[in-house]
mmCIF file of C-alpha atoms in Angstrom:
data_model
loop_
_atom_site.group_PDB
_atom_site.id
_atom_site.type_symbol
_atom_site.label_atom_id
_atom_site.label_comp_id
_atom_site.label_asym_id
_atom_site.label_seq_id
_atom_site.Cartn_x
_atom_site.Cartn_y
_atom_site.Cartn_z
ATOM 1 C CA UNK A 1 18.936 -46.675 12.059
ATOM 2 C CA UNK A 2 21.490 -44.695 9.997
ATOM 3 C CA UNK A 3 19.087 -42.772 10.004
ATOM 4 C CA UNK A 4 17.711 -42.239 12.825
ATOM 5 C CA UNK A 5 21.216 -40.707 14.927
ATOM 6 C CA UNK A 6 21.394 -38.032 12.204
ATOM 7 C CA UNK A 7 18.161 -37.146 12.426
ATOM 8 C CA UNK A 8 18.434 -37.599 16.659
ATOM 9 C CA UNK A 9 21.766 -35.459 16.318
ATOM 10 C CA UNK A 10 20.153 -32.516 13.807
ATOM 11 C CA UNK A 11 19.073 -29.061 15.877
ATOM 12 C CA UNK A 12 16.195 -28.328 14.052
ATOM 13 C CA UNK A 13 14.818 -31.427 14.291
ATOM 14 C CA UNK A 14 16.498 -31.323 18.646
ATOM 15 C CA UNK A 15 14.392 -28.183 19.393
ATOM 16 C CA UNK A 16 12.556 -26.397 15.930
ATOM 17 C CA UNK A 17 9.861 -29.331 15.614
ATOM 18 C CA UNK A 18 9.391 -28.925 20.102
ATOM 19 C CA UNK A 19 9.521 -25.228 19.420
ATOM 20 C CA UNK A 20 7.067 -25.483 16.696
ATOM 21 C CA UNK A 21 4.680 -27.830 18.354
ATOM 22 C CA UNK A 22 4.546 -25.471 22.295
ATOM 23 C CA UNK A 23 3.924 -22.390 20.381
ATOM 24 C CA UNK A 24 1.395 -24.103 17.444
ATOM 25 C CA UNK A 25 0.042 -26.191 20.842
ATOM 26 C CA UNK A 26 -0.528 -23.128 23.296
ATOM 27 C CA UNK A 27 -2.468 -21.534 20.590
ATOM 28 C CA UNK A 28 -4.872 -24.005 19.780
ATOM 29 C CA UNK A 29 -5.130 -25.054 24.267
ATOM 30 C CA UNK A 30 -5.688 -20.668 24.660
ATOM 31 C CA UNK A 31 -7.976 -20.094 22.109
ATOM 32 C CA UNK A 32 -10.291 -23.320 24.033
ATOM 33 C CA UNK A 33 -9.581 -21.171 27.831
ATOM 34 C CA UNK A 34 -9.838 -18.122 26.221
ATOM 35 C CA UNK A 35 -13.449 -19.535 24.345
ATOM 36 C CA UNK A 36 -15.181 -20.159 28.099
ATOM 37 C CA UNK A 37 -14.181 -17.151 29.514
ATOM 38 C CA UNK A 38 -16.396 -15.325 26.759
ATOM 39 C CA UNK A 39 -19.299 -18.351 27.025
ATOM 40 C CA UNK A 40 -18.501 -17.400 30.608
ATOM 41 C CA UNK A 41 -19.696 -13.686 30.258
ATOM 42 C CA UNK A 42 -22.703 -13.691 28.122
ATOM 43 C CA UNK A 43 -24.408 -15.836 30.853
ATOM 44 C CA UNK A 44 -23.870 -13.421 32.907
ATOM 45 C CA UNK A 45 -24.685 -10.321 30.930
ATOM 46 C CA UNK A 46 -27.989 -12.218 30.295
ATOM 47 C CA UNK A 47 -31.260 -10.242 30.596
ATOM 48 C CA UNK A 48 -34.309 -11.111 32.790
ATOM 49 C CA UNK A 49 -37.079 -11.327 30.390
ATOM 50 C CA UNK A 50 -40.059 -8.321 31.966
ATOM 51 C CA UNK A 51 -36.368 -6.364 31.815
ATOM 52 C CA UNK A 52 -35.203 -7.409 28.439
ATOM 53 C CA UNK A 53 -38.899 -6.325 27.047
ATOM 54 C CA UNK A 54 -38.476 -2.802 28.941
ATOM 55 C CA UNK A 55 -34.929 -2.108 27.430
ATOM 56 C CA UNK A 56 -36.130 -2.930 24.506
ATOM 57 C CA UNK A 57 -39.220 -0.670 24.105
ATOM 58 C CA UNK A 58 -37.625 1.931 24.811
ATOM 59 C CA UNK A 59 -35.341 2.204 22.260
ATOM 60 C CA UNK A 60 -37.474 1.861 19.981
ATOM 61 C CA UNK A 61 -40.246 4.428 21.119
ATOM 62 C CA UNK A 62 -37.303 7.606 20.964
ATOM 63 C CA UNK A 63 -37.843 8.889 17.359
ATOM 64 C CA UNK A 64 -35.674 11.192 15.709
ATOM 65 C CA UNK A 65 -38.998 13.752 14.318
ATOM 66 C CA UNK A 66 -40.171 13.192 18.133
ATOM 67 C CA UNK A 67 -36.838 14.819 19.350
ATOM 68 C CA UNK A 68 -36.268 17.448 16.840
ATOM 69 C CA UNK A 69 -39.862 18.871 17.743
ATOM 70 C CA UNK A 70 -38.594 18.602 21.689
ATOM 71 C CA UNK A 71 -35.194 20.947 21.015
ATOM 72 C CA UNK A 72 -36.687 23.266 19.342
ATOM 73 C CA UNK A 73 -38.794 23.833 22.613
ATOM 74 C CA UNK A 74 -35.631 25.414 24.306
ATOM 75 C CA UNK A 75 -34.575 28.606 25.055
ATOM 76 C CA UNK A 76 -30.929 29.009 23.963
ATOM 77 C CA UNK A 77 -31.040 32.181 23.664
ATOM 78 C CA UNK A 78 -30.954 32.062 27.631
ATOM 79 C CA UNK A 79 -28.637 29.913 27.908
ATOM 80 C CA UNK A 80 -25.319 30.207 29.178
ATOM 81 C CA UNK A 81 -21.771 28.159 29.208
ATOM 82 C CA UNK A 82 -20.943 28.097 32.958
ATOM 83 C CA UNK A 83 -16.825 26.280 33.499
ATOM 84 C CA UNK A 84 -16.574 23.625 36.335
ATOM 85 C CA UNK A 85 -13.944 23.249 38.891
ATOM 86 C CA UNK A 86 -10.450 23.070 38.067
ATOM 87 C CA UNK A 87 -9.223 20.328 40.060
ATOM 88 C CA UNK A 88 -7.201 22.943 42.155
ATOM 89 C CA UNK A 89 -10.259 24.470 43.066
ATOM 90 C CA UNK A 90 -12.727 23.221 45.316
ATOM 91 C CA UNK A 91 -15.813 22.833 44.302
ATOM 92 C CA UNK A 92 -17.969 23.438 47.108
ATOM 93 C CA UNK A 93 -16.909 26.991 47.556
ATOM 94 C CA UNK A 94 -16.648 26.903 43.130
ATOM 95 C CA UNK A 95 -20.000 26.831 43.158
ATOM 96 C CA UNK A 96 -20.527 29.277 44.803
ATOM 97 C CA UNK A 97 -19.742 31.485 43.894
ATOM 98 C CA UNK A 98 -20.822 30.587 39.862
ATOM 99 C CA UNK A 99 -23.714 31.555 42.151
ATOM 100 C CA UNK A 100 -23.974 34.050 43.147
ATOM 101 C CA UNK A 101 -22.468 35.618 40.745
ATOM 102 C CA UNK A 102 -25.348 35.091 38.424
ATOM 103 C CA UNK A 103 -27.844 36.375 41.332
ATOM 104 C CA UNK A 104 -26.334 39.894 41.120
ATOM 105 C CA UNK A 105 -25.762 40.048 37.820
ATOM 106 C CA UNK A 106 -29.770 39.857 37.445
#
């Protein structure tokens, strides 16, 4: 009896143990709830098997050598870097201005 009363008056037992239980128990509870979320996302993201086959074929069909040969054929001497419009510039007007300046140079 004496030990039980002493434990009830002890601040560590009175406040610390419930706090530890809450933190550790909350950690396990949150893990279960977040796992449900990720499982639902995985189910929702599954593709139709025929569409998934097409996607996999497209990924495998691009070869590095083929891409290199295609890039060798591009004429980079006639390429010109044209900047896009600034946020304060009206994009349609700026595009027209760029087109007109290119046509004048040619």
